[in-house]
Amino acid sequence: MAAANILREWREYVPLEPLFLAMQDPNKRVRSAAKWALVDVGAHAPQEALHPHLTDPDAEVREAVLYALGTRAPVAMVLEALDVPEQGLCAAATYLIGLLGEHVPVETLLTMLQSRNAHIRVAAARLLGNVEEQRIPLEPLIEALHDPEQSVRLEAIWALAKSGERMPQTELRALLDDTDQLIQREATKVLASAGDPEALSIIVGWLHADHEWARENALVWLRTPLGAVRNAIVQRLPIEELLHLLKDAWWPVGYMAAGMIAMLGENAPFTELHALLSDPLPQARRAALYALAFLGDDVPLSRYIPIESVLIALDTEDIETRRQAAKVLSSFDIPVPVERLLPHLEGENVELAGLIARQGRQEGIDILVANLRTSFRVDYALAVLGELGEQAPSEPLLAELHASDISVRQGVAATLYETHPELLPQLVPELVETLCTGQVGPLLEPLQDIQIAQALAALRSTHPNLLSWFDQALDSPSWEVRMWAIIGSSQMAPHGLEPTIEKLQRLLDDPESASVREAARGALETFARRTATDEHRE
């Protein structure tokens, strides 16, 4: 399964046939991993290699091939698959029909809207919202507002939202009192996007709810579905309604409000955001930095925000504020003075390390590599290393292909695809061998030890043989094996563990992994508590 998940990221370097073979594996999880590998690898394969499998007797194979073909899939076959009993294949066809919308005649969509199958009506309503604004047929969609299936009604609401000045506001306004709260909510959002005063007033009320979870939920509602409706609502709302949420004590509210403000692009309230960078409330400073970080993806921040204000934010004691300041600085389109950054470089701030690494400094790269060997900051480290291209060191990345976390393995594989594609032809054969035969080579051998360590730690047993195994595993070259050996050792009684305790004390300064150091600290604290308890009982 690990082999399949890694191969999934290497696309044109991976042969298709081993993936088809792996979809016959007796293990369901392996078949699933092979299927999604086939989807991603097949997307880069020639059509002629996939088309023969469209008639495979296995519905999961046909499903994977349809996903892999995407817009290259035959329209007739996709339409046929909409009405099959196999749920996975039907879901693939429903997804693809959305991609193929412009190739499906409106008349066909109107016929689909009358289907007995709800998922076909859902697909039809969704596609009708994707035709040209002036060609969206209103009457069938207005009728669909009263469909017995909630999902059809929702798609009809969203489709009508795209009809511009022709939007039937009277019919949508009737849904503001609908007994279905989700229908009521989505109709409110659509009407607000068109500037309806009543709908906008309802949304402002959501944002002023007394309970923080209610305010958070209101912002979640406004963020979904994505697209034009959400952007239009933000442009219609008074900006002060979002700015006051940046000071909310409940951080998810400030974070999501920052994301909403960022949708305004160059029309965002930069003066107010700049003022919040020196606000006495830490949550306000963080939320302003969130907004600027989001805006920095599309807007040249140096035109609106003086860089010195963001550099000052690096001096705060709050690590989350420092991280967000580093993210904002990485969006500036002017050089950031690296000498001002180096004094703030620390192990956990991979955002700042990334900013320094992007300027070619080894100090930043070293911090990113160190965070590959942790269980908490690895994702961002991988993302930045991927941006460095061939400047990213390959050996630490290769070493983490055997990580226990599937998302880390896939992240490392994706990063190697971006940074060192020349290595992939050498690595693929070993993983194909593992996928097809179960024979494990050097790339994944450490994963076996990690899984053994996890399993033995889960036993929570004080058996002497286990104690001996964990003691030896504390010297493993794999940081994850050492970490799980520490966790397993911490389940043991403290007496008779002097050599193990000495190793744990040395691992407090483990040179490779912060996660190992943290686990060692926790284990020693556990031993100390147990010893004190035993002495008290005596």
Coordinates of C-alpha atoms in Angstrom, one line a residue:
M1 CA 0.0 0.0 0.0
A2 CA 2.8 2.4 0.8
A3 CA 4.5 1.6 -2.5
A4 CA 1.2 2.4 -4.3
N5 CA 0.8 5.7 -2.5
I6 CA 4.3 6.8 -3.4
L7 CA 4.0 5.7 -7.0
R8 CA 0.8 7.8 -7.2
E9 CA 2.9 10.9 -7.1
W10 CA 5.4 10.0 -9.8
R11 CA 3.0 10.1 -12.8
E12 CA 4.7 9.6 -16.1
Y13 CA 7.6 7.7 -14.5
V14 CA 5.3 4.9 -13.5
P15 CA 4.1 2.0 -15.8
L16 CA 0.4 1.4 -15.8
E17 CA 0.2 -2.4 -16.0
P18 CA 1.6 -3.1 -12.4
L19 CA -1.2 -0.8 -11.1
F20 CA -3.8 -2.8 -13.0
L21 CA -2.4 -5.9 -11.6
A22 CA -2.4 -4.5 -8.1
M23 CA -6.1 -3.8 -8.4
Q24 CA -6.5 -7.6 -8.2
D25 CA -4.7 -7.7 -4.8
P26 CA -6.6 -9.8 -2.2
N27 CA -6.2 -6.9 0.3
K28 CA -9.0 -4.3 -0.1
R29 CA -6.8 -1.4 1.1
V30 CA -4.1 -2.2 -1.4
R31 CA -6.7 -2.4 -4.2
S32 CA -7.9 1.1 -3.1
A33 CA -4.4 2.5 -3.0
A34 CA -3.6 1.0 -6.4
K35 CA -6.9 2.5 -7.8
W36 CA -6.0 6.0 -6.8
A37 CA -2.5 5.6 -8.0
L38 CA -3.9 4.5 -11.4
V39 CA -6.1 7.6 -11.4
D40 CA -3.2 10.0 -11.0
V41 CA -0.7 8.1 -13.1
G42 CA -3.2 7.5 -15.8
A43 CA -4.0 11.2 -16.1
H44 CA -0.5 11.5 -17.7
A45 CA -0.8 8.3 -19.8
P46 CA -1.8 8.2 -23.5
Q47 CA -5.5 7.5 -24.1
E48 CA -4.8 4.3 -26.1
A49 CA -3.2 2.8 -22.9
L50 CA -6.4 3.3 -21.0
H51 CA -9.3 2.9 -23.4
P52 CA -9.1 -0.9 -23.6
H53 CA -9.8 -1.0 -19.8
L54 CA -13.1 0.9 -20.1
T55 CA -14.9 -2.4 -20.7
D56 CA -13.1 -4.2 -17.8
P57 CA -15.4 -6.5 -15.9
D58 CA -14.2 -5.0 -12.6
A59 CA -16.3 -1.8 -12.0
E60 CA -13.5 -0.4 -9.8
V61 CA -11.1 -0.6 -12.7
R62 CA -13.6 1.2 -15.0
E63 CA -14.1 3.8 -12.3
A64 CA -10.3 4.4 -12.1
V65 CA -10.0 4.6 -15.9
L66 CA -12.8 7.2 -16.1
Y67 CA -11.2 9.4 -13.4
A68 CA -7.8 9.0 -15.2
L69 CA -9.2 10.0 -18.6
G70 CA -11.0 13.1 -17.2
T71 CA -12.1 15.3 -20.0
R72 CA -10.7 12.7 -22.5
A73 CA -13.4 10.2 -21.5
P74 CA -16.0 9.4 -24.1
V75 CA -19.2 11.4 -23.3
A76 CA -21.5 8.5 -24.2
M77 CA -19.8 6.2 -21.8
V78 CA -19.9 8.7 -19.0
L79 CA -23.6 9.3 -19.5
E80 CA -24.2 5.5 -19.5
A81 CA -22.2 5.1 -16.3
L82 CA -24.5 7.7 -14.5
D83 CA -27.2 5.0 -14.3
V84 CA -25.2 1.9 -13.2
P85 CA -25.7 0.2 -9.8
E86 CA -22.1 0.4 -8.7
Q87 CA -21.8 3.5 -6.5
G88 CA -18.2 4.3 -7.1
L89 CA -18.5 4.1 -10.9
C90 CA -21.7 6.2 -10.7
A91 CA -19.9 8.8 -8.5
A92 CA -17.0 9.0 -11.1
A93 CA -19.5 9.6 -13.9
T94 CA -21.3 12.3 -11.9
Y95 CA -17.9 14.0 -11.3
L96 CA -16.9 13.7 -14.9
I97 CA -20.1 15.0 -16.3
G98 CA -19.3 18.3 -14.5
L99 CA -16.0 18.4 -16.3
L100 CA -17.6 17.6 -19.7
G101 CA -20.4 20.1 -19.3
E102 CA -19.7 22.1 -22.5
H103 CA -19.8 18.9 -24.5
V104 CA -23.2 17.8 -23.2
P105 CA -26.2 19.4 -25.0
V106 CA -28.6 21.5 -22.9
E107 CA -31.4 19.3 -24.2
T108 CA -29.7 16.3 -22.7
L109 CA -29.3 18.1 -19.4
L110 CA -33.0 19.0 -19.3
T111 CA -33.9 15.4 -19.9
M112 CA -31.5 14.3 -17.1
L113 CA -33.2 16.8 -14.8
Q114 CA -36.4 14.7 -15.1
S115 CA -34.6 11.4 -14.2
R116 CA -35.9 9.2 -11.5
N117 CA -32.3 9.0 -10.0
A118 CA -31.5 11.9 -7.7
H119 CA -27.8 11.9 -8.5
I120 CA -28.5 12.3 -12.2
R121 CA -30.8 15.3 -11.4
V122 CA -28.1 16.7 -9.2
A123 CA -25.5 16.4 -12.0
A124 CA -27.9 18.0 -14.5
A125 CA -28.7 21.0 -12.2
R126 CA -25.0 21.5 -11.6
L127 CA -24.2 21.5 -15.3
L128 CA -27.1 23.8 -16.1
G129 CA -25.5 26.4 -13.9
N130 CA -22.3 26.1 -15.9
V131 CA -23.7 27.0 -19.3
E132 CA -23.4 30.6 -20.5
E133 CA -25.2 33.1 -18.2
Q134 CA -27.8 34.1 -20.8
R135 CA -28.5 30.5 -21.8
I136 CA -29.3 29.2 -18.3
P137 CA -32.9 27.8 -18.5
L138 CA -34.7 29.4 -15.6
E139 CA -38.0 27.5 -15.6
P140 CA -36.7 24.0 -15.2
L141 CA -34.4 25.2 -12.4
I142 CA -37.2 27.1 -10.6
E143 CA -39.2 23.8 -10.7
A144 CA -36.1 22.0 -9.3
L145 CA -36.2 24.3 -6.3
H146 CA -39.1 22.1 -5.1
D147 CA -37.5 18.8 -5.8
P148 CA -38.0 16.2 -3.1
E149 CA -34.2 15.7 -2.8
Q150 CA -32.3 18.4 -0.9
S151 CA -29.2 18.0 -3.0
V152 CA -31.1 18.8 -6.2
R153 CA -32.7 21.9 -4.6
L154 CA -29.3 23.1 -3.5
E155 CA -27.8 22.6 -7.0
A156 CA -30.7 24.5 -8.5
I157 CA -30.2 27.4 -6.0
W158 CA -26.5 27.6 -6.9
A159 CA -27.2 27.3 -10.7
L160 CA -29.7 30.2 -10.5
A161 CA -27.1 32.2 -8.6
K162 CA -25.1 32.3 -11.9
S163 CA -28.0 33.6 -14.0
G164 CA -27.0 37.3 -13.3
E165 CA -29.6 39.9 -13.8
R166 CA -32.1 37.2 -14.7
M167 CA -31.9 35.6 -11.2
P168 CA -35.5 34.9 -10.0
Q169 CA -35.2 36.7 -6.7
T170 CA -38.9 36.4 -5.9
E171 CA -38.8 32.6 -6.1
L172 CA -35.5 32.5 -4.1
R173 CA -36.9 34.9 -1.5
A174 CA -39.7 32.5 -0.8
L175 CA -37.0 30.0 0.4
L176 CA -36.0 32.3 3.3
D177 CA -38.7 30.7 5.3
D178 CA -38.1 27.2 4.1
T179 CA -38.3 24.5 6.7
D180 CA -35.0 23.1 5.6
Q181 CA -32.3 25.2 7.3
L182 CA -29.7 24.4 4.7
I183 CA -32.0 25.5 1.8
Q184 CA -32.9 28.6 3.8
R185 CA -29.2 29.4 4.4
E186 CA -28.1 28.9 0.8
A187 CA -31.0 31.0 -0.6
T188 CA -30.0 33.7 1.9
K189 CA -26.4 33.7 0.6
V190 CA -27.4 33.8 -3.1
L191 CA -29.8 36.7 -2.5
A192 CA -27.1 38.5 -0.5
S193 CA -24.7 38.1 -3.4
A194 CA -27.2 40.0 -5.5
G195 CA -27.4 42.8 -2.8
D196 CA -30.8 41.9 -1.4
P197 CA -31.1 44.0 1.8
E198 CA -33.1 41.4 3.8
A199 CA -30.6 38.7 3.1
L200 CA -27.6 40.9 3.9
S201 CA -29.3 41.8 7.2
I202 CA -29.7 38.1 8.0
I203 CA -26.0 37.5 7.3
V204 CA -24.9 40.4 9.5
G205 CA -27.0 38.9 12.3
W206 CA -25.1 35.6 11.9
L207 CA -21.8 37.4 12.3
H208 CA -23.0 39.1 15.5
A209 CA -24.1 35.8 17.2
D210 CA -23.4 35.7 20.9
H211 CA -21.7 32.3 20.9
E212 CA -18.3 31.9 19.3
W213 CA -19.2 28.6 17.6
A214 CA -22.2 30.3 16.0
R215 CA -20.0 33.1 14.6
E216 CA -17.5 30.4 13.4
N217 CA -20.3 28.5 11.8
A218 CA -21.6 31.6 10.1
L219 CA -18.2 32.2 8.5
V220 CA -18.0 28.5 7.5
W221 CA -21.4 28.9 5.8
L222 CA -20.2 32.0 4.0
R223 CA -17.1 30.2 2.7
T224 CA -19.1 27.4 1.0
P225 CA -19.8 26.8 -1.7
L226 CA -16.7 28.4 -3.3
G227 CA -16.8 30.8 -6.1
A228 CA -18.6 33.9 -7.3
V229 CA -21.4 33.8 -4.7
R230 CA -19.0 34.0 -1.8
N231 CA -16.9 36.8 -3.4
A232 CA -20.1 38.8 -4.2
I233 CA -21.2 38.5 -0.6
V234 CA -17.9 39.9 0.7
Q235 CA -18.1 42.8 -1.7
R236 CA -21.7 43.6 -0.5
L237 CA -21.0 43.4 3.2
P238 CA -19.9 46.5 5.1
I239 CA -16.2 46.0 5.6
E240 CA -16.5 47.0 9.3
E241 CA -18.5 43.8 9.9
L242 CA -15.5 41.7 8.9
L243 CA -12.9 44.0 10.5
H244 CA -14.5 43.7 13.9
L245 CA -14.3 39.9 13.6
L246 CA -10.5 40.1 13.3
K247 CA -10.4 41.0 17.0
D248 CA -12.6 38.0 18.0
A249 CA -11.2 36.1 21.0
W250 CA -12.0 32.8 19.3
W251 CA -9.1 32.4 16.8
P252 CA -11.0 30.5 14.1
V253 CA -13.3 33.4 13.7
G254 CA -10.4 35.8 13.1
Y255 CA -8.7 33.4 10.8
M256 CA -11.8 32.9 8.6
A257 CA -12.7 36.6 8.6
A258 CA -9.1 37.2 7.4
G259 CA -9.7 34.8 4.5
M260 CA -13.0 36.6 3.6
I261 CA -11.2 40.0 3.6
A262 CA -8.5 38.7 1.4
M263 CA -11.1 38.0 -1.3
L264 CA -11.3 41.8 -1.8
G265 CA -7.8 41.8 -3.3
E266 CA -6.5 45.3 -4.0
N267 CA -9.8 46.7 -2.6
A268 CA -8.9 45.2 0.8
P269 CA -8.7 47.7 3.8
F270 CA -4.9 47.8 3.9
T271 CA -4.8 50.9 6.1
E272 CA -6.9 49.2 8.8
L273 CA -4.9 46.0 8.5
H274 CA -1.7 47.9 8.9
A275 CA -3.0 49.6 12.0
L276 CA -4.0 46.2 13.5
L277 CA -0.3 45.1 13.3
S278 CA 0.3 47.2 16.4
D279 CA -3.0 46.5 18.1
P280 CA -2.6 45.6 21.8
L281 CA -4.7 42.4 21.2
P282 CA -2.5 39.5 20.1
Q283 CA -5.4 37.9 18.3
A284 CA -6.0 41.1 16.2
R285 CA -2.3 41.2 15.2
R286 CA -2.4 37.5 14.2
A287 CA -5.6 37.9 12.2
A288 CA -4.3 40.9 10.4
L289 CA -1.2 38.9 9.5
Y290 CA -3.4 36.0 8.3
A291 CA -5.3 38.5 6.0
L292 CA -2.0 39.9 4.6
A293 CA -0.6 36.4 4.1
F294 CA -3.7 35.5 2.1
L295 CA -3.6 38.7 0.1
G296 CA 0.1 38.2 -0.6
D297 CA -0.8 35.4 -3.0
D298 CA -2.3 37.8 -5.5
V299 CA -1.4 41.4 -4.4
P300 CA 2.1 43.1 -4.3
L301 CA 2.1 43.9 -0.6
S302 CA 5.0 46.3 -0.8
R303 CA 2.6 48.8 -2.4
Y304 CA 0.3 48.9 0.6
I305 CA 2.3 47.8 3.7
P306 CA 5.7 49.0 4.9
I307 CA 7.9 46.0 5.3
E308 CA 9.3 47.4 8.6
S309 CA 5.9 46.9 10.3
V310 CA 6.0 43.2 9.5
L311 CA 9.7 42.8 10.5
I312 CA 8.8 44.3 13.9
A313 CA 6.1 41.5 14.3
L314 CA 9.0 39.0 14.4
D315 CA 10.0 40.4 17.8
T316 CA 6.8 39.2 19.5
E317 CA 6.9 36.4 22.1
D318 CA 4.0 34.6 20.4
I319 CA 5.3 32.0 18.0
E320 CA 2.2 31.9 15.9
T321 CA 2.5 35.6 15.3
R322 CA 6.1 35.2 14.3
R323 CA 5.2 32.4 11.9
Q324 CA 2.5 34.5 10.2
A325 CA 4.9 37.4 10.0
A326 CA 7.3 35.2 8.1
K327 CA 4.5 34.1 5.7
V328 CA 3.7 37.7 5.0
L329 CA 7.3 38.6 4.4
S330 CA 7.6 35.8 1.9
S331 CA 4.9 37.5 -0.2
F332 CA 6.7 40.8 -0.5
D333 CA 7.9 41.5 -4.0
I334 CA 11.0 43.4 -2.7
P335 CA 14.1 41.8 -1.1
V336 CA 13.7 40.9 2.6
P337 CA 16.9 41.7 4.5
V338 CA 18.1 38.3 5.5
E339 CA 20.3 39.6 8.3
R340 CA 17.2 40.9 10.1
L341 CA 15.7 37.4 9.9
L342 CA 18.6 35.2 11.1
P343 CA 18.4 36.3 14.8
H344 CA 14.9 35.0 14.9
L345 CA 15.6 31.7 13.3
E346 CA 14.4 28.8 15.5
G347 CA 13.7 25.2 15.1
E348 CA 9.9 25.3 15.0
N349 CA 9.5 28.4 12.8
V350 CA 9.7 26.6 9.4
E351 CA 7.9 29.6 7.8
L352 CA 10.9 31.8 8.7
A353 CA 13.3 29.1 7.7
G354 CA 11.6 28.8 4.4
L355 CA 12.0 32.6 3.8
I356 CA 15.7 32.3 4.6
A357 CA 16.1 29.1 2.5
R358 CA 14.5 30.8 -0.5
Q359 CA 17.4 33.3 -0.4
G360 CA 19.8 30.4 -0.8
R361 CA 21.0 30.4 2.8
Q362 CA 22.0 27.0 4.2
E363 CA 20.8 28.0 7.7
G364 CA 17.2 27.9 6.5
I365 CA 17.6 24.7 4.6
D366 CA 19.0 23.0 7.7
I367 CA 15.9 23.9 9.7
L368 CA 13.6 22.7 7.0
V369 CA 15.5 19.3 6.8
A370 CA 15.3 19.0 10.6
N371 CA 11.5 19.5 10.5
L372 CA 11.2 16.6 8.1
R373 CA 12.1 14.4 11.1
T374 CA 9.2 15.7 13.2
S375 CA 5.6 14.7 13.5
F376 CA 4.2 18.3 13.6
R377 CA 5.9 20.7 11.1
V378 CA 6.8 18.4 8.3
D379 CA 4.0 19.5 5.9
Y380 CA 5.2 23.1 5.5
A381 CA 8.8 22.0 5.4
L382 CA 8.0 19.8 2.4
A383 CA 6.1 22.5 0.7
V384 CA 9.0 24.9 0.9
L385 CA 11.6 22.3 -0.1
G386 CA 9.5 21.7 -3.1
E387 CA 9.9 25.3 -4.1
L388 CA 13.7 25.1 -3.8
G389 CA 14.0 22.8 -6.8
E390 CA 17.3 21.1 -7.2
Q391 CA 18.7 23.2 -4.3
A392 CA 16.7 21.0 -2.0
P393 CA 18.9 18.1 -0.6
S394 CA 17.8 14.8 -1.9
E395 CA 19.1 12.4 0.8
P396 CA 16.9 13.7 3.6
L397 CA 13.9 13.5 1.3
L398 CA 14.7 9.9 0.3
A399 CA 15.1 8.9 3.9
E400 CA 11.6 10.1 4.7
L401 CA 9.9 8.0 2.0
H402 CA 9.5 5.4 4.7
A403 CA 7.6 7.7 7.1
S404 CA 4.8 6.0 9.0
D405 CA 2.3 8.8 8.0
I406 CA 0.8 8.2 4.6
S407 CA 0.4 12.0 4.0
V408 CA 4.1 12.5 4.7
R409 CA 5.1 9.7 2.3
Q410 CA 3.0 11.2 -0.4
G411 CA 4.3 14.7 0.4
V412 CA 7.9 13.5 0.2
A413 CA 7.1 11.7 -3.1
A414 CA 5.5 14.8 -4.5
T415 CA 8.5 17.0 -3.4
L416 CA 11.0 14.6 -5.1
Y417 CA 8.9 14.8 -8.3
E418 CA 9.4 18.6 -8.2
T419 CA 13.0 18.7 -7.0
H420 CA 14.8 15.6 -8.2
P421 CA 12.9 13.9 -11.1
E422 CA 16.1 12.4 -12.4
L423 CA 16.1 10.0 -9.4
L424 CA 12.7 8.6 -10.0
P425 CA 13.5 6.1 -12.8
Q426 CA 16.0 4.5 -10.4
L427 CA 13.4 4.2 -7.6
V428 CA 10.3 3.1 -9.5
P429 CA 11.4 -0.5 -10.2
E430 CA 11.9 -1.2 -6.5
L431 CA 8.5 0.1 -5.6
V432 CA 6.8 -1.7 -8.4
E433 CA 8.4 -4.9 -7.2
T434 CA 7.0 -4.2 -3.7
L435 CA 3.6 -3.4 -5.1
C436 CA 3.4 -6.6 -7.2
T437 CA 5.2 -9.2 -5.0
G438 CA 5.4 -7.8 -1.5
Q439 CA 9.2 -8.0 -1.5
V440 CA 10.5 -4.9 0.4
G441 CA 13.7 -3.2 -0.7
P442 CA 15.8 -0.5 1.0
L443 CA 13.4 2.3 0.4
L444 CA 10.6 0.8 2.6
E445 CA 12.6 -1.5 4.9
P446 CA 12.6 1.0 7.8
L447 CA 8.8 1.3 7.6
Q448 CA 8.6 -2.4 8.7
D449 CA 10.7 -1.6 11.8
I450 CA 8.5 1.5 12.5
Q451 CA 5.3 -0.6 12.2
I452 CA 6.8 -3.3 14.5
A453 CA 7.8 -0.6 17.0
Q454 CA 4.3 0.9 16.9
A455 CA 2.7 -2.5 17.4
L456 CA 4.9 -3.5 20.3
A457 CA 4.4 -0.1 22.0
A458 CA 0.6 -0.6 21.7
L459 CA 0.9 -3.8 23.7
R460 CA 1.8 -1.7 26.8
S461 CA 3.5 -4.8 28.2
T462 CA 6.4 -5.1 30.7
H463 CA 7.6 -8.4 29.3
P464 CA 11.5 -8.5 29.6
N465 CA 11.9 -9.5 25.9
L466 CA 10.0 -6.4 24.9
L467 CA 12.1 -4.3 27.2
S468 CA 15.2 -5.6 25.6
W469 CA 13.8 -5.0 22.1
F470 CA 12.9 -1.4 22.9
D471 CA 16.3 -0.8 24.5
Q472 CA 18.1 -1.9 21.3
A473 CA 15.7 0.1 19.1
L474 CA 16.7 3.2 21.0
D475 CA 19.9 3.1 19.0
S476 CA 18.1 2.7 15.6
P477 CA 19.2 4.9 12.7
S478 CA 15.5 5.7 12.0
W479 CA 14.3 8.6 14.1
E480 CA 10.7 7.2 14.1
V481 CA 11.9 3.8 15.3
R482 CA 13.7 5.6 18.2
M483 CA 10.6 7.7 18.9
W484 CA 8.3 4.6 19.1
A485 CA 10.9 2.7 21.1
I486 CA 10.8 5.6 23.6
I487 CA 7.0 5.5 23.8
G488 CA 7.2 1.7 24.3
S489 CA 9.8 2.0 27.0
S490 CA 7.7 4.5 28.9
Q491 CA 5.2 1.8 29.5
M492 CA 7.7 -0.2 31.5
A493 CA 8.1 -0.1 35.3
P494 CA 11.0 2.1 36.3
H495 CA 13.1 -0.4 38.3
G496 CA 15.7 -2.3 36.5
L497 CA 15.9 0.2 33.6
E498 CA 19.1 2.1 34.4
P499 CA 20.7 1.5 30.9
T500 CA 17.5 2.5 29.2
I501 CA 17.1 5.6 31.3
E502 CA 20.7 6.6 30.5
K503 CA 19.9 6.2 26.8
L504 CA 16.8 8.3 27.2
Q505 CA 18.8 11.0 28.9
R506 CA 21.1 11.1 25.9
L507 CA 18.2 11.2 23.6
L508 CA 17.1 14.5 25.2
D509 CA 19.8 16.0 22.9
D510 CA 19.0 13.8 19.9
P511 CA 20.7 15.7 17.1
E512 CA 18.3 14.6 14.4
S513 CA 14.7 14.9 15.6
A514 CA 12.7 17.3 17.8
S515 CA 10.0 14.6 18.1
V516 CA 12.6 12.1 19.6
R517 CA 13.7 14.8 22.1
E518 CA 10.1 15.5 23.1
A519 CA 9.3 11.8 23.4
A520 CA 12.4 11.2 25.6
R521 CA 11.4 14.1 27.8
G522 CA 7.9 12.7 28.3
A523 CA 9.2 9.2 29.0
L524 CA 11.7 10.4 31.7
E525 CA 8.9 12.5 33.3
T526 CA 6.7 9.4 33.3
F527 CA 9.5 7.3 35.0
A528 CA 10.0 10.0 37.6
R529 CA 6.3 10.1 38.5
R530 CA 6.1 6.3 38.8
T531 CA 9.3 6.2 40.9
A532 CA 7.9 8.9 43.3
T533 CA 4.5 7.0 43.5
D534 CA 6.3 3.7 44.3
E535 CA 8.4 5.4 47.0
H536 CA 5.3 7.1 48.5
R537 CA 3.6 3.7 48.7
E538 CA 6.6 2.1 50.4

